[in-house]
GROMACS .gro file of C-alpha atoms in nm:
model
  360
    1MET     CA    1  -5.253  16.177   9.855
    2ALA     CA    2  -5.565  16.213  10.074
    3ASP     CA    3  -5.428  15.938  10.300
    4LEU     CA    4  -5.085  16.097  10.334
    5PRO     CA    5  -4.999  16.160  10.703
    6SER     CA    6  -5.036  16.527  10.794
    7HIS     CA    7  -4.668  16.567  10.889
    8LEU     CA    8  -4.570  16.472  10.533
    9LYS     CA    9  -4.811  16.699  10.351
   10GLY     CA   10  -4.645  16.994  10.188
   11GLY     CA   11  -4.320  16.802  10.139
   12GLU     CA   12  -4.129  16.768   9.816
   13ILE     CA   13  -4.300  16.573   9.540
   14ARG     CA   14  -4.067  16.422   9.284
   15ASP     CA   15  -4.197  16.316   8.943
   16LEU     CA   16  -4.013  16.001   8.837
   17GLY     CA   17  -4.167  16.002   8.492
   18GLY     CA   18  -4.341  15.667   8.519
   19ARG     CA   19  -4.019  15.477   8.596
   20LEU     CA   20  -4.010  15.151   8.786
   21VAL     CA   21  -3.928  15.180   9.158
   22THR     CA   22  -3.809  14.878   9.353
   23PRO     CA   23  -3.647  14.829   9.690
   24ALA     CA   24  -3.277  14.908   9.663
   25LEU     CA   25  -3.061  14.604   9.596
   26ILE     CA   26  -2.889  14.408   9.873
   27ASP     CA   27  -2.574  14.200   9.830
   28CYS     CA   28  -2.602  13.949  10.114
   29HIS     CA   29  -2.280  13.749  10.059
   30THR     CA   30  -1.947  13.911   9.972
   31HIS     CA   31  -1.578  13.889  10.059
   32ALA     CA   32  -1.519  14.241   9.928
   33VAL     CA   33  -1.221  14.324  10.155
   34PHE     CA   34  -0.906  14.142  10.046
   35GLY     CA   35  -0.553  14.196   9.921
   36GLY     CA   36  -0.408  14.101   9.583
   37ASN     CA   37  -0.579  13.902   9.309
   38ARG     CA   38  -0.581  13.546   9.175
   39ALA     CA   39  -0.561  13.596   8.800
   40ARG     CA   40  -0.288  13.331   8.772
   41GLU     CA   41  -0.513  13.075   8.939
   42PHE     CA   42  -0.781  13.164   8.687
   43GLU     CA   43  -0.530  13.063   8.421
   44MET     CA   44  -0.446  12.740   8.609
   45ARG     CA   45  -0.809  12.635   8.615
   46LEU     CA   46  -0.834  12.702   8.242
   47GLU     CA   47  -0.532  12.478   8.199
   48GLY     CA   48  -0.715  12.196   8.373
   49ALA     CA   49  -0.661  12.231   8.748
   50THR     CA   50  -0.968  12.197   8.968
   51TYR     CA   51  -1.059  12.443   9.245
   52GLU     CA   52  -0.957  12.184   9.506
   53GLU     CA   53  -0.626  12.111   9.328
   54VAL     CA   54  -0.540  12.480   9.321
   55SER     CA   55  -0.619  12.507   9.691
   56ARG     CA   56  -0.416  12.201   9.789
   57ALA     CA   57  -0.120  12.335   9.588
   58GLY     CA   58  -0.101  12.641   9.813
   59GLY     CA   59  -0.323  12.865   9.604
   60GLY     CA   60  -0.682  12.950   9.663
   61ILE     CA   61  -0.781  13.113   9.988
   62VAL     CA   62  -0.433  13.074  10.139
   63SER     CA   63  -0.272  13.285   9.864
   64THR     CA   64  -0.517  13.567   9.936
   65VAL     CA   65  -0.439  13.532  10.306
   66LYS     CA   66  -0.073  13.609  10.235
   67ALA     CA   67  -0.161  13.919  10.032
   68THR     CA   68  -0.419  14.041  10.283
   69ARG     CA   69  -0.184  14.003  10.578
   70ALA     CA   70   0.075  14.211  10.394
   71ALA     CA   71  -0.161  14.491  10.282
   72PRO     CA   72  -0.192  14.808  10.492
   73GLU     CA   73  -0.543  14.889  10.606
   74GLU     CA   74  -0.560  15.199  10.386
   75ILE     CA   75  -0.483  14.991  10.074
   76LEU     CA   76  -0.747  14.734  10.165
   77LEU     CA   77  -0.997  15.019  10.201
   78VAL     CA   78  -0.916  15.185   9.869
   79GLU     CA   79  -0.946  14.855   9.684
   80ALA     CA   80  -1.267  14.756   9.864
   81LEU     CA   81  -1.425  15.095   9.787
   82ALA     CA   82  -1.375  15.035   9.414
   83ARG     CA   83  -1.572  14.710   9.442
   84VAL     CA   84  -1.843  14.867   9.654
   85ASP     CA   85  -1.872  15.160   9.412
   86ALA     CA   86  -1.945  14.918   9.127
   87LEU     CA   87  -2.232  14.772   9.326
   88ILE     CA   88  -2.363  15.112   9.436
   89ALA     CA   89  -2.374  15.215   9.070
   90GLU     CA   90  -2.631  14.938   9.014
   91GLY     CA   91  -2.863  15.041   9.298
   92MET     CA   92  -2.714  14.858   9.597
   93THR     CA   93  -2.756  15.018   9.941
   94THR     CA   94  -2.681  14.724  10.176
   95ILE     CA   95  -2.382  14.490  10.156
   96GLU     CA   96  -2.255  14.207  10.373
   97ILE     CA   97  -1.875  14.181  10.396
   98LYS     CA   98  -1.692  13.888  10.555
   99SER     CA   99  -1.352  13.854  10.711
  100GLY     CA  100  -1.167  13.528  10.654
  101TYR     CA  101  -0.855  13.626  10.460
  102GLY     CA  102  -0.651  13.699  10.770
  103LEU     CA  103  -0.675  13.377  10.970
  104ASP     CA  104  -0.488  13.544  11.252
  105LEU     CA  105  -0.615  13.787  11.511
  106GLU     CA  106  -0.447  14.100  11.378
  107THR     CA  107  -0.554  14.062  11.015
  108GLU     CA  108  -0.907  13.942  11.086
  109LEU     CA  109  -0.965  14.253  11.298
  110LYS     CA  110  -0.802  14.467  11.028
  111MET     CA  111  -1.045  14.333  10.770
  112LEU     CA  112  -1.349  14.391  10.989
  113ARG     CA  113  -1.239  14.746  11.074
  114THR     CA  114  -1.190  14.815  10.704
  115ALA     CA  115  -1.538  14.687  10.625
  116ARG     CA  116  -1.691  14.903  10.897
  117SER     CA  117  -1.501  15.212  10.779
  118ILE     CA  118  -1.666  15.193  10.435
  119MET     CA  119  -1.984  15.336  10.588
  120ALA     CA  120  -1.802  15.657  10.677
  121ARG     CA  121  -1.702  15.707  10.314
  122ARG     CA  122  -2.004  15.589  10.118
  123ALA     CA  123  -2.383  15.610  10.158
  124VAL     CA  124  -2.416  15.238  10.214
  125ARG     CA  125  -2.498  15.002  10.499
  126VAL     CA  126  -2.235  14.736  10.576
  127ILE     CA  127  -2.317  14.418  10.765
  128THR     CA  128  -2.004  14.237  10.885
  129SER     CA  129  -1.963  13.861  10.921
  130PHE     CA  130  -1.674  13.697  11.106
  131LEU     CA  131  -1.538  13.415  10.888
  132GLY     CA  132  -1.240  13.303  11.089
  133ALA     CA  133  -1.327  12.941  11.005
  134HIS     CA  134  -1.263  12.995  10.634
  135ALA     CA  135  -0.944  12.798  10.573
  136ILE     CA  136  -0.652  12.648  10.762
  137PRO     CA  137  -0.349  12.880  10.744
  138PRO     CA  138  -0.008  12.731  10.658
  139GLU     CA  139   0.120  12.762  11.013
  140TYR     CA  140  -0.164  12.530  11.129
  141ALA     CA  141  -0.143  12.279  10.843
  142GLY     CA  142  -0.276  11.945  10.965
  143ARG     CA  143  -0.394  12.103  11.293
  144ALA     CA  144  -0.742  12.228  11.215
  145ASP     CA  145  -0.873  12.166  11.567
  146ALA     CA  146  -0.589  12.365  11.718
  147TYR     CA  147  -0.658  12.651  11.478
  148ILE     CA  148  -1.024  12.662  11.582
  149ASP     CA  149  -0.937  12.663  11.952
  150GLU     CA  150  -0.629  12.887  11.945
  151VAL     CA  151  -0.717  13.137  11.671
  152ALA     CA  152  -1.071  13.130  11.538
  153ILE     CA  153  -1.262  13.133  11.865
  154PRO     CA  154  -1.034  13.379  12.053
  155THR     CA  155  -1.038  13.612  11.751
  156LEU     CA  156  -1.419  13.597  11.738
  157GLU     CA  157  -1.428  13.695  12.104
  158ALA     CA  158  -1.190  13.988  12.043
  159ALA     CA  159  -1.383  14.106  11.736
  160HIS     CA  160  -1.712  14.090  11.924
  161GLN     CA  161  -1.565  14.283  12.216
  162GLU     CA  162  -1.459  14.554  11.970
  163GLY     CA  163  -1.811  14.568  11.823
  164LEU     CA  164  -1.702  14.451  11.478
  165VAL     CA  165  -1.927  14.148  11.426
  166ASP     CA  166  -2.291  14.125  11.313
  167ALA     CA  167  -2.290  13.751  11.233
  168VAL     CA  168  -2.060  13.448  11.227
  169ASP     CA  169  -1.991  13.238  10.916
  170GLY     CA  170  -1.786  12.929  10.834
  171PHE     CA  171  -1.671  12.716  10.541
  172CYS     CA  172  -1.784  12.356  10.595
  173GLU     CA  173  -1.605  12.151  10.329
  174GLY     CA  174  -1.339  11.887  10.283
  175ILE     CA  175  -1.074  12.151  10.208
  176ALA     CA  176  -1.175  12.356  10.512
  177PHE     CA  177  -1.356  12.250  10.834
  178ASP     CA  178  -1.584  11.964  10.932
  179THR     CA  179  -1.920  11.993  11.105
  180ALA     CA  180  -1.778  11.934  11.454
  181GLN     CA  181  -1.522  12.213  11.412
  182ILE     CA  182  -1.778  12.457  11.273
  183GLY     CA  183  -2.013  12.354  11.552
  184ARG     CA  184  -1.761  12.472  11.812
  185VAL     CA  185  -1.742  12.812  11.642
  186PHE     CA  186  -2.122  12.830  11.624
  187ASP     CA  187  -2.149  12.741  11.994
  188LYS     CA  188  -1.930  13.040  12.074
  189ALA     CA  189  -2.137  13.261  11.842
  190LYS     CA  190  -2.455  13.156  12.018
  191ALA     CA  191  -2.294  13.225  12.356
  192LEU     CA  192  -2.217  13.577  12.230
  193ASN     CA  193  -2.577  13.612  12.101
  194LEU     CA  194  -2.460  13.638  11.740
  195PRO     CA  195  -2.652  13.481  11.450
  196VAL     CA  196  -2.478  13.230  11.226
  197LYS     CA  197  -2.464  13.144  10.855
  198LEU     CA  198  -2.265  12.888  10.660
  199HIS     CA  199  -2.092  12.809  10.331
  200ALA     CA  200  -2.245  12.466  10.281
  201GLU     CA  201  -2.245  12.185  10.024
  202GLN     CA  202  -2.055  12.383   9.758
  203LEU     CA  203  -1.806  12.118   9.644
  204SER     CA  204  -1.944  11.802   9.803
  205HIS     CA  205  -2.215  11.677  10.033
  206PHE     CA  206  -2.044  11.735  10.367
  207GLY     CA  207  -2.328  11.786  10.616
  208GLY     CA  208  -2.312  12.165  10.633
  209THR     CA  209  -2.672  12.231  10.536
  210ALA     CA  210  -2.809  12.009  10.811
  211LEU     CA  211  -2.568  12.174  11.055
  212ALA     CA  212  -2.687  12.521  10.953
  213ALA     CA  213  -3.048  12.414  11.002
  214ARG     CA  214  -2.976  12.269  11.348
  215TYR     CA  215  -2.831  12.601  11.459
  216GLY     CA  216  -3.118  12.803  11.307
  217ALA     CA  217  -2.877  12.980  11.073
  218LEU     CA  218  -2.981  13.296  10.896
  219SER     CA  219  -2.863  13.143  10.570
  220ALA     CA  220  -2.697  12.845  10.409
  221ASP     CA  221  -2.499  12.952  10.104
  222HIS     CA  222  -2.398  12.779   9.776
  223LEU     CA  223  -2.588  12.446   9.827
  224GLU     CA  224  -2.497  12.284   9.494
  225HIS     CA  225  -2.480  11.940   9.658
  226ALA     CA  226  -2.771  11.982   9.901
  227THR     CA  227  -3.033  11.706   9.900
  228ASP     CA  228  -3.411  11.711   9.933
  229ASP     CA  229  -3.375  11.621  10.302
  230ASP     CA  230  -3.133  11.911  10.348
  231VAL     CA  231  -3.384  12.147  10.192
  232LYS     CA  232  -3.662  12.016  10.418
  233ALA     CA  233  -3.438  12.094  10.715
  234LEU     CA  234  -3.385  12.451  10.588
  235ALA     CA  235  -3.759  12.494  10.552
  236ALA     CA  236  -3.817  12.377  10.908
  237SER     CA  237  -3.550  12.609  11.050
  238GLY     CA  238  -3.652  12.918  10.852
  239THR     CA  239  -3.304  12.940  10.699
  240VAL     CA  240  -3.263  13.130  10.371
  241ALA     CA  241  -3.087  12.961  10.080
  242VAL     CA  242  -2.831  13.198   9.927
  243ILE     CA  243  -2.762  13.108   9.565
  244LEU     CA  244  -2.424  13.216   9.426
  245PRO     CA  245  -2.414  13.176   9.047
  246GLY     CA  246  -2.086  13.370   9.011
  247ALA     CA  247  -1.890  13.094   9.185
  248PHE     CA  248  -2.077  12.822   8.994
  249TYR     CA  249  -1.985  12.997   8.669
  250THR     CA  250  -1.624  13.083   8.752
  251ILE     CA  251  -1.514  12.740   8.873
  252ARG     CA  252  -1.719  12.572   8.599
  253GLU     CA  253  -1.937  12.367   8.829
  254THR     CA  254  -2.175  12.122   8.666
  255LYS     CA  255  -2.406  12.044   8.957
  256ALA     CA  256  -2.659  12.322   9.005
  257PRO     CA  257  -2.821  12.405   9.340
  258PRO     CA  258  -3.155  12.229   9.399
  259ILE     CA  259  -3.384  12.515   9.292
  260GLU     CA  260  -3.686  12.287   9.239
  261PHE     CA  261  -3.651  12.140   9.590
  262LEU     CA  262  -3.617  12.490   9.737
  263ARG     CA  263  -3.931  12.603   9.554
  264ALA     CA  264  -4.126  12.293   9.650
  265HIS     CA  265  -4.051  12.333  10.020
  266GLY     CA  266  -4.097  12.711  10.030
  267VAL     CA  267  -3.739  12.800  10.124
  268PRO     CA  268  -3.668  13.168  10.047
  269MET     CA  269  -3.395  13.204   9.784
  270ALA     CA  270  -3.156  13.497   9.794
  271LEU     CA  271  -2.897  13.582   9.528
  272ALA     CA  272  -2.558  13.745   9.587
  273THR     CA  273  -2.232  13.818   9.408
  274ASP     CA  274  -2.002  13.621   9.642
  275CYS     CA  275  -1.751  13.891   9.540
  276ASN     CA  276  -1.409  13.739   9.610
  277PRO     CA  277  -1.072  13.718   9.435
  278GLY     CA  278  -1.079  13.349   9.351
  279SER     CA  279  -1.408  13.179   9.279
  280SER     CA  280  -1.629  13.481   9.204
  281PRO     CA  281  -1.450  13.805   9.105
  282LEU     CA  282  -1.790  13.961   9.041
  283THR     CA  283  -1.929  14.303   9.133
  284SER     CA  284  -2.264  14.315   8.951
  285LEU     CA  285  -2.593  14.219   9.113
  286LEU     CA  286  -2.769  14.275   8.781
  287LEU     CA  287  -2.549  14.010   8.621
  288VAL     CA  288  -2.615  13.782   8.918
  289MET     CA  289  -2.989  13.818   8.851
  290ASN     CA  290  -2.939  13.722   8.487
  291MET     CA  291  -2.718  13.428   8.586
  292GLY     CA  292  -2.978  13.305   8.837
  293CYS     CA  293  -3.237  13.299   8.559
  294THR     CA  294  -3.014  13.168   8.280
  295LEU     CA  295  -2.807  12.910   8.469
  296PHE     CA  296  -3.060  12.793   8.728
  297ARG     CA  297  -3.397  12.866   8.562
  298MET     CA  298  -3.506  13.106   8.835
  299THR     CA  299  -3.782  13.342   8.729
  300PRO     CA  300  -3.720  13.719   8.701
  301GLU     CA  301  -3.956  13.764   8.995
  302GLU     CA  302  -3.752  13.519   9.203
  303ALA     CA  303  -3.432  13.695   9.100
  304LEU     CA  304  -3.562  14.035   9.208
  305ALA     CA  305  -3.686  13.895   9.539
  306GLY     CA  306  -3.344  13.732   9.575
  307VAL     CA  307  -3.159  14.064   9.580
  308THR     CA  308  -3.421  14.251   9.785
  309ARG     CA  309  -3.670  14.084  10.021
  310ASN     CA  310  -3.495  13.748  10.062
  311ALA     CA  311  -3.149  13.904  10.078
  312ALA     CA  312  -3.267  14.118  10.369
  313GLN     CA  313  -3.396  13.807  10.546
  314ALA     CA  314  -3.062  13.634  10.487
  315LEU     CA  315  -2.898  13.917  10.683
  316GLY     CA  316  -3.160  13.923  10.958
  317LEU     CA  317  -3.278  14.270  10.854
  318ASP     CA  318  -3.644  14.367  10.882
  319ASP     CA  319  -3.626  14.735  10.788
  320VAL     CA  320  -3.522  14.701  10.421
  321GLY     CA  321  -3.592  14.476  10.125
  322THR     CA  322  -3.952  14.575  10.059
  323ILE     CA  323  -4.140  14.903  10.010
  324GLU     CA  324  -4.363  14.931  10.315
  325THR     CA  325  -4.473  15.182  10.576
  326ASP     CA  326  -4.217  15.228  10.855
  327LYS     CA  327  -3.930  15.074  10.657
  328ARG     CA  328  -3.622  15.262  10.543
  329ALA     CA  329  -3.663  15.449  10.215
  330ASP     CA  330  -3.386  15.254  10.042
  331LEU     CA  331  -3.508  15.254   9.682
  332ALA     CA  332  -3.385  15.205   9.327
  333VAL     CA  333  -3.542  15.390   9.033
  334TRP     CA  334  -3.500  15.218   8.697
  335ASN     CA  335  -3.526  15.320   8.332
  336VAL     CA  336  -3.732  15.010   8.249
  337ALA     CA  337  -4.097  14.938   8.184
  338ASP     CA  338  -4.109  14.585   8.326
  339PRO     CA  339  -3.925  14.430   8.625
  340ALA     CA  340  -3.819  14.135   8.406
  341GLU     CA  341  -3.586  14.372   8.218
  342LEU     CA  342  -3.358  14.384   8.523
  343SER     CA  343  -3.278  14.014   8.474
  344TYR     CA  344  -3.307  14.008   8.096
  345ARG     CA  345  -3.027  14.242   7.991
  346ILE     CA  346  -2.659  14.147   8.009
  347GLY     CA  347  -2.393  14.412   8.071
  348PHE     CA  348  -2.644  14.697   8.076
  349ASN     CA  349  -2.721  14.917   8.375
  350PRO     CA  350  -3.066  15.082   8.361
  351LEU     CA  351  -3.040  15.254   8.701
  352HIS     CA  352  -3.185  15.607   8.697
  353SER     CA  353  -3.121  15.692   9.063
  354ARG     CA  354  -3.057  15.535   9.399
  355ILE     CA  355  -3.224  15.653   9.720
  356PHE     CA  356  -3.054  15.572  10.052
  357GLY     CA  357  -3.257  15.643  10.364
  358GLY     CA  358  -3.476  15.887  10.173
  359THR     CA  359  -3.183  16.076  10.021
  360THR     CA  360  -3.072  16.057   9.658
   0.00000   0.00000   0.00000
């Protein structure tokens, strides 16, 4: 108290009763704005279909594109707010939300406007990522290069001009876009002075991690099939590895991300919900922390860093994620005695209060 700056002396003192205080939680990878749901595809996978088989049969991302194109903006907002509220209730104050379920100019902009409008209705910070290179829409089937040139890049330019984009993402995979196609999108992002990130090596080893490293991406996400050399490249580029256990769990993956390689090479590991209607219909960062520990043998300390400090780095934010002088007072107060309890419990929310910018 003796060291408290003079302009703060005499202010309110709040007794938190010995509770644990951490930085507020950050969800650094979500697709929280979308139309419809994919419960039927959930059933199909249980009946034996793989994620790729569902996608190639016209389901997957393309089915959500149809529902999102048809949904009015006000419906998208109401449904997205319900997902965001679930995360807020567990101490989240910062969320990244991607586009990518429009795959045309009008709907991609509609999604990004919806994501931005959440901040006017909730005490939460929204970081938007343009994910036009998410899938190939039916009208461009077999013409991925034309889609990149005629839709993805022009839509990115329009979204940037409207001030709707904080970063640019892509899906580099056999069922989506190759490294050359993503590279063209990233070249445009760099020309617009926008940082990039990438869905990489989720279903196969496709070269996305190395591509992300070459472009100095903020993050490379999923990484189940990343190699030791890929991880070395991430370490050299300063790229954060975003681990997404919800998708691993939902699509019943068997190849886990290379946690030991990431540790060995000092690559920061973030954790996120990957909230989306198909591969990760998840809106609990506390469950994500437990999954990171249980499925991937992360430590509780790594899990907490993954939804605070490292999640902030994955979004390029330097004013949140830790409790330090001159940072935002985004805090979570917990009814626990030990930080490990946040990862230990399943289906239990010990949040006492959430502080956003110094305000409860």
